[in-house]
Every structure is written in C-alpha cells, then in structure tokens.
Amino acid sequence: MTRNATTDSDAPRVVVAGEMLIDFLPDRQGPLESVASFTKRPGGAPANVAVALSQLDETPAFATRVGDDPFGDFLVETLSEAGLDTELVERDPEAKTSLAFVALGEEADRGFSFYRDRTADTRMQPGSVPDATLASADWVHVGGVTLADEPSRTATFDLMRRGRDAGATVSFDPNARPELWDEFDFEASVAEAFELADVVKATPEDLEALDYEGDPETMARRIRSDGPHTVFLTLGSEGSLVSASEESPWVTEETVVSHGGYDVEPVDTTGAGDAFTAGVVAALVEGQSLAETLSFANAVAAVTTTATGAMTALPDRESVRQFRES
C-alpha cells in the first residue's frame, strides 16, 4: 500500500489506537502469589505495536487515553522517548491508568491479572482521531481489548469504519482476554470487528476462545469467510502463516504462505505477538511480499523474546537485520 500523492508526505502512514497501561513484571517465574516484587514497564498491545513500529522506522500516529496520574505521566514520557507524537494521547482527570500484573511460566509464557475497572483506556472517545490524520494514512490498526467496555467500544468500531471509508487498510487483533469481558459478548464483538477488518492477526488461543476449530489453515480460511481478505496466525515455536484470498492486494489468487520461525532461547514472550504485528504492518506498508513479510515479522518477534518486557525488548531494523543474517 502507498500513500495517496495528494496527502501530506510527512504525515504518518499508519494509525494505531487502543489501550496503554502499566505491566508489572515479576522477579521470578511462578504464580503471582509466590512473587516478592515487580518491575514497572509500559505495556498494552496497541501501544506495543505503535512503539515497535517506531523502532522499525515506521512511526505511527497513536491514539490512546491514560489517567492524569503518575502512571499516565510515565506512559506519555515513554511514548515521547520512543519518538511518537503524543498529540492523540488523551489524559483523563477522572479515571486511573490501567495496571496488569504478569506471571511468567517455565517456558517464558505469561498470564495477566488486570486492574482495569473503569480506567482511562475504557473511556476512549469516538472521533479522537482527526479526519485529516486518516486521510493521510495507508493503514489503521486496533485490538480487541477496547471492545469490552463503553465508550472505548464505540470509539474502536467508529475508527475502523472511518479508516475503511478513508481508503486505509484496517487490521485487527482479537487479543482474547476473557477476564476483561463482562458487559458485552466477546465472540459477537469479534465477529463484528472481522466484518470491518481487511487484515486479521490472531493466535490459536484467540481462536479457541472464539470456537474456531481445525488446523491453522482451516481456521485462517474460516476467519476469511467472516470478512477479512488476509489472515496472519502466529503459531509459537512453529512460526506463522498467512492466508490470503484473491481480494488481497498482495496476491493475485488464493494463497497460503508459512514460515517456520527462528530458534531462540526465550526470556519473556510478553509483547512478542505485538512485535510480530508491527513487523507485518511495516513490511506490507513498504510493499514487501507476503513471504518476506512473514520472515521479517517472525524475526522481529523472535528478537523481542530474548529480553524482558514488551516495549523495552523491541528491536530496531539493524538488530533484526543482524539477527536474520546470523
């Protein structure tokens, strides 16, 4: 995808919107009740994607809402240090910044305990991304967490519709977090998002929560039948695949491409899926093939797992290049 020649050449080609919060990382593996102390790190899936894109030289416009509190100050400073413009970051004087406590398993996999009841990111407002920003964008990316509460739910669907109307590719990551869903139905909400999305990135765990069954190719094809023309599935140690219909702008006929991933010794998998998403968006926006996109995105994700934290472990292009060459 390329920017329309009539738009501002200096404007971001990518818009990302969604939650930004604090991840508290444990000082040891095991259940939370056994952890003695935690380290504060910035997090939130869309925020991870936004910062990862900035690291990959595709700095996006990022829209979010954080509390007017010390944690919110920390997150805004984090975005600024990562080179992102904070113009679309709203500060909520009446709600706190969300918190998530992370538990690490023996294979560096993680679980989350959220403190997110009526917090700032649940109060994102429709229309917070200006029309002019969307007019300059080739891509809009959102996630599923903000669909669990109002008004962030309406804001997310509204942005997806406006992005498509503006001619941007719209991508969606369901990011299943069952513990966050109370007022709305997760499966029905994701089905509505799939109808609005051109591209979906998901995991087998997401699809299990959505009652999708079968092998990865079958599940990807099922998602495609629900709306999007291109579906990326991350498969852990088995790498990833992409399934695209003939409507996808990156192929001329129905195509499935796989990549086996890279061998690394993972330290912390937090944010790896978001790093993969950023790799996909960065590669496709600059016109790479699906095969090169998978290879690049897998490398970005693999490098991310070799250090702790989500944003703090994100690599730049040079680190990814060296990793792939090695």
Short mmCIF file of C-alpha atoms in Angstrom, two decimals:
data_model
loop_
_atom_site.label_atom_id
_atom_site.label_comp_id
_atom_site.label_asym_id
_atom_site.label_seq_id
_atom_site.Cartn_x
_atom_site.Cartn_y
_atom_site.Cartn_z
CA MET A 1 0.00 0.00 0.00
CA THR A 2 1.25 3.50 -0.78
CA ARG A 3 0.15 6.92 0.33
CA ASN A 4 -2.10 8.97 -1.92
CA ALA A 5 0.07 11.55 -3.68
CA THR A 6 -2.27 14.37 -2.63
CA THR A 7 -1.75 13.79 1.11
CA ASP A 8 0.94 15.20 3.38
CA SER A 9 4.15 13.26 2.70
CA ASP A 10 5.34 13.88 6.27
CA ALA A 11 2.18 12.53 7.91
CA PRO A 12 2.28 9.04 9.47
CA ARG A 13 1.33 6.24 7.09
CA VAL A 14 -0.01 4.16 9.99
CA VAL A 15 -2.58 4.93 12.70
CA VAL A 16 -2.72 2.72 15.81
CA ALA A 17 -5.35 3.08 18.52
CA GLY A 18 -6.09 1.30 21.78
CA GLU A 19 -5.09 0.70 25.36
CA MET A 20 -1.82 1.68 27.01
CA LEU A 21 -1.14 0.51 30.54
CA ILE A 22 1.47 -0.48 33.08
CA ASP A 23 2.82 -4.04 33.10
CA PHE A 24 4.29 -5.16 36.42
CA LEU A 25 6.83 -7.88 35.64
CA PRO A 26 7.64 -10.44 38.37
CA ASP A 27 11.08 -11.02 39.84
CA ARG A 28 10.73 -14.78 39.31
CA GLN A 29 8.77 -17.44 37.45
CA GLY A 30 5.70 -18.96 39.03
CA PRO A 31 2.22 -17.92 40.21
CA LEU A 32 1.64 -14.37 41.35
CA GLU A 33 1.21 -15.38 44.98
CA SER A 34 4.85 -16.54 45.04
CA VAL A 35 6.26 -13.30 43.61
CA ALA A 36 8.00 -10.97 46.07
CA SER A 37 8.48 -7.91 43.86
CA PHE A 38 7.66 -6.48 40.45
CA THR A 39 9.28 -4.15 37.94
CA LYS A 40 7.19 -1.43 36.29
CA ARG A 41 7.18 -1.48 32.47
CA PRO A 42 4.98 0.20 29.83
CA GLY A 43 2.55 -2.09 28.02
CA GLY A 44 -0.77 -2.57 26.26
CA ALA A 45 -0.98 -4.43 22.95
CA PRO A 46 -1.71 -1.46 20.63
CA ALA A 47 0.87 0.65 22.45
CA ASN A 48 3.43 -2.13 21.96
CA VAL A 49 2.60 -2.19 18.25
CA ALA A 50 2.95 1.58 18.00
CA VAL A 51 6.35 1.68 19.72
CA ALA A 52 7.56 -1.33 17.74
CA LEU A 53 6.63 0.44 14.51
CA SER A 54 8.59 3.48 15.63
CA GLN A 55 11.59 1.23 16.31
CA LEU A 56 11.21 -0.13 12.77
CA ASP A 57 11.27 3.38 11.26
CA GLU A 58 7.52 3.44 10.54
CA THR A 59 6.46 5.83 13.31
CA PRO A 60 2.65 5.84 13.55
CA ALA A 61 0.07 8.21 14.92
CA PHE A 62 -1.02 6.61 18.20
CA ALA A 63 -4.35 7.34 19.88
CA THR A 64 -4.94 6.26 23.47
CA ARG A 65 -6.25 7.50 26.82
CA VAL A 66 -4.38 7.31 30.13
CA GLY A 67 -5.03 8.70 33.58
CA ASP A 68 -3.93 12.12 34.69
CA ASP A 69 -1.77 10.41 37.30
CA PRO A 70 1.90 9.44 37.78
CA PHE A 71 1.49 6.23 35.78
CA GLY A 72 -0.02 8.25 32.94
CA ASP A 73 2.93 10.66 33.14
CA PHE A 74 5.29 7.71 32.84
CA LEU A 75 3.50 6.32 29.79
CA VAL A 76 3.39 9.66 27.97
CA GLU A 77 7.10 10.10 28.64
CA THR A 78 7.71 6.59 27.30
CA LEU A 79 5.96 7.42 24.03
CA SER A 80 7.91 10.65 23.65
CA GLU A 81 11.21 8.87 24.25
CA ALA A 82 10.22 6.32 21.59
CA GLY A 83 9.79 9.14 19.08
CA LEU A 84 5.99 9.17 18.94
CA ASP A 85 3.92 12.33 18.83
CA THR A 86 1.62 12.40 21.88
CA GLU A 87 -0.95 14.75 20.35
CA LEU A 88 -3.56 11.96 20.23
CA VAL A 89 -2.91 10.79 23.80
CA GLU A 90 -5.82 11.94 25.96
CA ARG A 91 -5.38 12.49 29.71
CA ASP A 92 -8.39 11.54 31.82
CA PRO A 93 -8.73 13.54 35.06
CA GLU A 94 -11.47 11.25 36.36
CA ALA A 95 -10.03 7.77 35.75
CA LYS A 96 -6.81 5.97 36.64
CA THR A 97 -4.31 4.34 34.30
CA SER A 98 -4.80 0.58 33.85
CA LEU A 99 -2.43 -1.89 35.53
CA ALA A 100 -1.57 -5.50 34.65
CA PHE A 101 0.45 -7.91 36.80
CA VAL A 102 2.31 -10.52 34.75
CA ALA A 103 3.02 -14.11 35.79
CA LEU A 104 5.78 -15.96 33.91
CA GLY A 105 5.72 -19.72 33.30
CA GLU A 106 8.67 -22.07 32.83
CA GLU A 107 8.67 -21.56 29.04
CA ALA A 108 8.60 -17.77 29.41
CA ASP A 109 4.88 -17.77 28.61
CA ARG A 110 2.81 -15.30 30.57
CA GLY A 111 -0.50 -14.76 32.27
CA PHE A 112 -2.09 -11.46 33.27
CA SER A 113 -4.05 -10.16 36.23
CA PHE A 114 -5.69 -6.86 35.22
CA TYR A 115 -6.72 -3.87 37.31
CA ARG A 116 -8.88 -2.20 34.67
CA ASP A 117 -12.28 -1.33 36.13
CA ARG A 118 -13.48 1.95 34.53
CA THR A 119 -9.90 3.02 33.90
CA ALA A 120 -8.90 5.66 31.39
CA ASP A 121 -8.45 3.39 28.38
CA THR A 122 -12.03 2.10 28.76
CA ARG A 123 -13.15 5.71 28.24
CA MET A 124 -11.61 6.38 24.82
CA GLN A 125 -13.86 8.70 22.82
CA PRO A 126 -15.22 8.38 19.25
CA GLY A 127 -13.72 10.89 16.85
CA SER A 128 -10.46 11.32 18.77
CA VAL A 129 -8.50 10.58 15.57
CA PRO A 130 -9.00 13.54 13.20
CA ASP A 131 -10.23 13.05 9.65
CA ALA A 132 -7.04 14.68 8.36
CA THR A 133 -4.93 12.02 10.09
CA LEU A 134 -6.95 9.23 8.50
CA ALA A 135 -6.83 10.92 5.08
CA SER A 136 -3.03 10.63 5.15
CA ALA A 137 -2.95 7.04 6.43
CA ASP A 138 -2.47 3.83 4.47
CA TRP A 139 -3.15 1.62 7.50
CA VAL A 140 -5.25 1.63 10.69
CA HIS A 141 -4.66 -0.97 13.42
CA VAL A 142 -6.81 -1.72 16.51
CA GLY A 143 -7.19 -4.53 19.04
CA GLY A 144 -9.98 -6.36 20.80
CA VAL A 145 -9.47 -5.25 24.41
CA THR A 146 -11.11 -1.85 23.89
CA LEU A 147 -14.26 -3.59 22.61
CA ALA A 148 -15.03 -4.87 26.12
CA ASP A 149 -16.18 -1.51 27.55
CA GLU A 150 -18.02 1.63 26.55
CA PRO A 151 -17.26 4.21 25.25
CA SER A 152 -13.98 2.68 24.02
CA ARG A 153 -16.03 0.03 22.20
CA THR A 154 -17.90 2.61 20.13
CA ALA A 155 -14.65 4.53 19.58
CA THR A 156 -12.92 1.43 18.19
CA PHE A 157 -15.69 0.44 15.80
CA ASP A 158 -16.04 4.06 14.71
CA LEU A 159 -12.34 4.29 13.88
CA MET A 160 -12.43 1.04 11.90
CA ARG A 161 -15.35 2.32 9.81
CA ARG A 162 -13.78 5.72 9.25
CA GLY A 163 -10.47 4.13 8.34
CA ARG A 164 -12.10 1.99 5.66
CA ASP A 165 -14.08 4.97 4.37
CA ALA A 166 -10.81 6.90 4.08
CA GLY A 167 -9.28 4.13 1.97
CA ALA A 168 -6.87 2.72 4.57
CA THR A 169 -6.22 -0.96 5.18
CA VAL A 170 -7.77 -1.84 8.55
CA SER A 171 -6.17 -4.55 10.71
CA PHE A 172 -7.50 -6.14 13.89
CA ASP A 173 -6.04 -8.33 16.64
CA PRO A 174 -8.71 -10.04 18.80
CA ASN A 175 -6.25 -10.36 21.72
CA ALA A 176 -8.52 -12.62 23.75
CA ARG A 177 -8.61 -11.68 27.43
CA PRO A 178 -11.71 -13.48 28.78
CA GLU A 179 -11.35 -11.97 32.25
CA LEU A 180 -11.97 -8.48 30.83
CA TRP A 181 -15.34 -9.29 29.25
CA ASP A 182 -18.48 -8.73 31.29
CA GLU A 183 -20.99 -6.34 29.73
CA PHE A 184 -20.52 -7.45 26.09
CA ASP A 185 -20.11 -10.83 24.37
CA PHE A 186 -16.55 -11.44 23.15
CA GLU A 187 -17.43 -13.72 20.24
CA ALA A 188 -20.14 -11.47 18.81
CA SER A 189 -17.93 -8.41 19.23
CA VAL A 190 -15.04 -10.01 17.36
CA ALA A 191 -17.40 -11.15 14.61
CA GLU A 192 -18.42 -7.52 14.09
CA ALA A 193 -14.77 -6.45 14.04
CA PHE A 194 -13.92 -9.17 11.48
CA GLU A 195 -16.59 -7.73 9.17
CA LEU A 196 -14.86 -4.34 9.34
CA ALA A 197 -11.27 -5.60 9.04
CA ASP A 198 -9.20 -6.18 5.92
CA VAL A 199 -6.41 -7.94 7.81
CA VAL A 200 -6.56 -10.02 10.99
CA LYS A 201 -3.68 -11.19 13.15
CA ALA A 202 -4.57 -13.89 15.68
CA THR A 203 -3.25 -16.84 17.70
CA PRO A 204 -4.66 -20.35 18.20
CA GLU A 205 -5.57 -19.30 21.76
CA ASP A 206 -7.62 -16.40 20.39
CA LEU A 207 -9.40 -18.77 18.03
CA GLU A 208 -10.14 -21.32 20.74
CA ALA A 209 -11.88 -18.57 22.67
CA LEU A 210 -13.90 -17.88 19.51
CA ASP A 211 -14.82 -21.56 18.99
CA TYR A 212 -12.80 -21.89 15.78
CA GLU A 213 -11.64 -25.47 15.18
CA GLY A 214 -9.30 -27.32 12.83
CA ASP A 215 -5.71 -26.92 11.68
CA PRO A 216 -4.25 -23.39 11.25
CA GLU A 217 -5.04 -23.22 7.53
CA THR A 218 -8.64 -24.20 8.15
CA MET A 219 -9.02 -21.66 10.95
CA ALA A 220 -7.49 -18.90 8.82
CA ARG A 221 -9.83 -19.71 5.94
CA ARG A 222 -12.78 -19.63 8.36
CA ILE A 223 -11.78 -16.16 9.54
CA ARG A 224 -11.50 -15.02 5.93
CA SER A 225 -15.05 -16.18 5.30
CA ASP A 226 -16.15 -13.82 8.09
CA GLY A 227 -14.76 -10.68 6.41
CA PRO A 228 -11.02 -10.03 6.14
CA HIS A 229 -9.15 -10.88 2.95
CA THR A 230 -5.83 -11.59 4.69
CA VAL A 231 -5.25 -13.51 7.93
CA PHE A 232 -1.97 -13.93 9.83
CA LEU A 233 -1.70 -16.63 12.50
CA THR A 234 1.21 -16.83 14.92
CA LEU A 235 1.94 -20.42 15.94
CA GLY A 236 4.51 -20.12 18.72
CA SER A 237 7.58 -22.29 18.15
CA GLU A 238 6.11 -23.43 14.82
CA GLY A 239 6.36 -19.96 13.31
CA SER A 240 3.45 -18.38 11.50
CA LEU A 241 1.31 -18.50 8.40
CA VAL A 242 -0.70 -16.12 6.27
CA SER A 243 -3.81 -17.00 4.30
CA ALA A 244 -4.98 -14.54 1.64
CA SER A 245 -7.88 -14.54 -0.78
CA GLU A 246 -7.77 -13.26 -4.34
CA GLU A 247 -9.18 -9.98 -2.96
CA SER A 248 -5.95 -9.36 -1.04
CA PRO A 249 -3.83 -6.62 -2.68
CA TRP A 250 -0.66 -8.65 -2.12
CA VAL A 251 -1.62 -11.70 -4.25
CA THR A 252 -3.49 -12.48 -7.46
CA GLU A 253 -5.06 -15.75 -6.30
CA GLU A 254 -5.85 -17.55 -3.05
CA THR A 255 -2.54 -18.11 -1.29
CA VAL A 256 -1.19 -19.69 1.90
CA VAL A 257 2.38 -18.93 2.97
CA SER A 258 4.15 -20.39 6.02
CA HIS A 259 7.36 -19.61 7.86
CA GLY A 260 8.88 -21.92 10.45
CA GLY A 261 10.17 -19.16 12.70
CA TYR A 262 13.60 -18.83 14.34
CA ASP A 263 15.27 -20.77 17.15
CA VAL A 264 15.90 -18.60 20.21
CA GLU A 265 16.14 -19.07 23.96
CA PRO A 266 13.11 -17.06 25.14
CA VAL A 267 13.36 -14.99 28.30
CA ASP A 268 9.95 -13.31 28.19
CA THR A 269 7.29 -13.67 25.49
CA THR A 270 5.37 -10.57 26.61
CA GLY A 271 4.76 -8.39 23.57
CA ALA A 272 6.10 -10.87 21.02
CA GLY A 273 2.77 -11.06 19.20
CA ASP A 274 2.59 -7.28 19.09
CA ALA A 275 6.12 -7.13 17.71
CA PHE A 276 5.04 -9.60 15.02
CA THR A 277 2.07 -7.38 14.17
CA ALA A 278 4.33 -4.35 13.85
CA GLY A 279 6.65 -6.33 11.58
CA VAL A 280 3.70 -7.28 9.37
CA VAL A 281 2.42 -3.72 9.10
CA ALA A 282 5.86 -2.21 8.50
CA ALA A 283 6.66 -4.73 5.76
CA LEU A 284 3.33 -4.51 3.95
CA VAL A 285 3.18 -0.71 4.07
CA GLU A 286 6.53 -0.59 2.30
CA GLY A 287 5.35 -3.08 -0.33
CA GLN A 288 7.02 -6.36 0.67
CA SER A 289 5.71 -9.77 -0.43
CA LEU A 290 3.78 -11.98 1.99
CA ALA A 291 6.72 -14.39 2.22
CA GLU A 292 9.19 -11.62 3.11
CA THR A 293 6.64 -10.11 5.48
CA LEU A 294 6.34 -13.38 7.44
CA SER A 295 10.11 -13.82 7.63
CA PHE A 296 10.65 -10.25 8.79
CA ALA A 297 7.78 -10.29 11.31
CA ASN A 298 8.93 -13.60 12.79
CA ALA A 299 12.41 -12.17 13.24
CA VAL A 300 11.08 -9.05 14.99
CA ALA A 301 9.05 -11.25 17.35
CA ALA A 302 11.92 -13.67 17.99
CA VAL A 303 14.35 -10.92 18.99
CA THR A 304 11.72 -9.46 21.31
CA THR A 305 11.52 -12.69 23.33
CA THR A 306 15.25 -12.58 24.19
CA ALA A 307 14.81 -9.74 26.72
CA THR A 308 12.27 -8.88 29.41
CA GLY A 309 9.37 -6.51 28.97
CA ALA A 310 7.20 -5.65 26.00
CA MET A 311 8.33 -2.22 24.77
CA THR A 312 11.75 -2.43 26.40
CA ALA A 313 12.64 -5.53 24.36
CA LEU A 314 11.61 -4.23 20.94
CA PRO A 315 14.37 -4.30 18.30
CA ASP A 316 15.26 -1.76 15.64
CA ARG A 317 15.77 -2.64 11.97
CA GLU A 318 19.51 -3.06 12.32
CA SER A 319 19.09 -5.57 15.17
CA VAL A 320 16.57 -7.51 13.08
CA ARG A 321 18.90 -7.49 10.07
CA GLN A 322 21.81 -8.81 12.12
CA PHE A 323 19.61 -11.47 13.69
CA ARG A 324 18.39 -12.71 10.31
CA GLU A 325 21.90 -12.82 8.90
CA SER A 326 23.15 -14.81 11.87
#
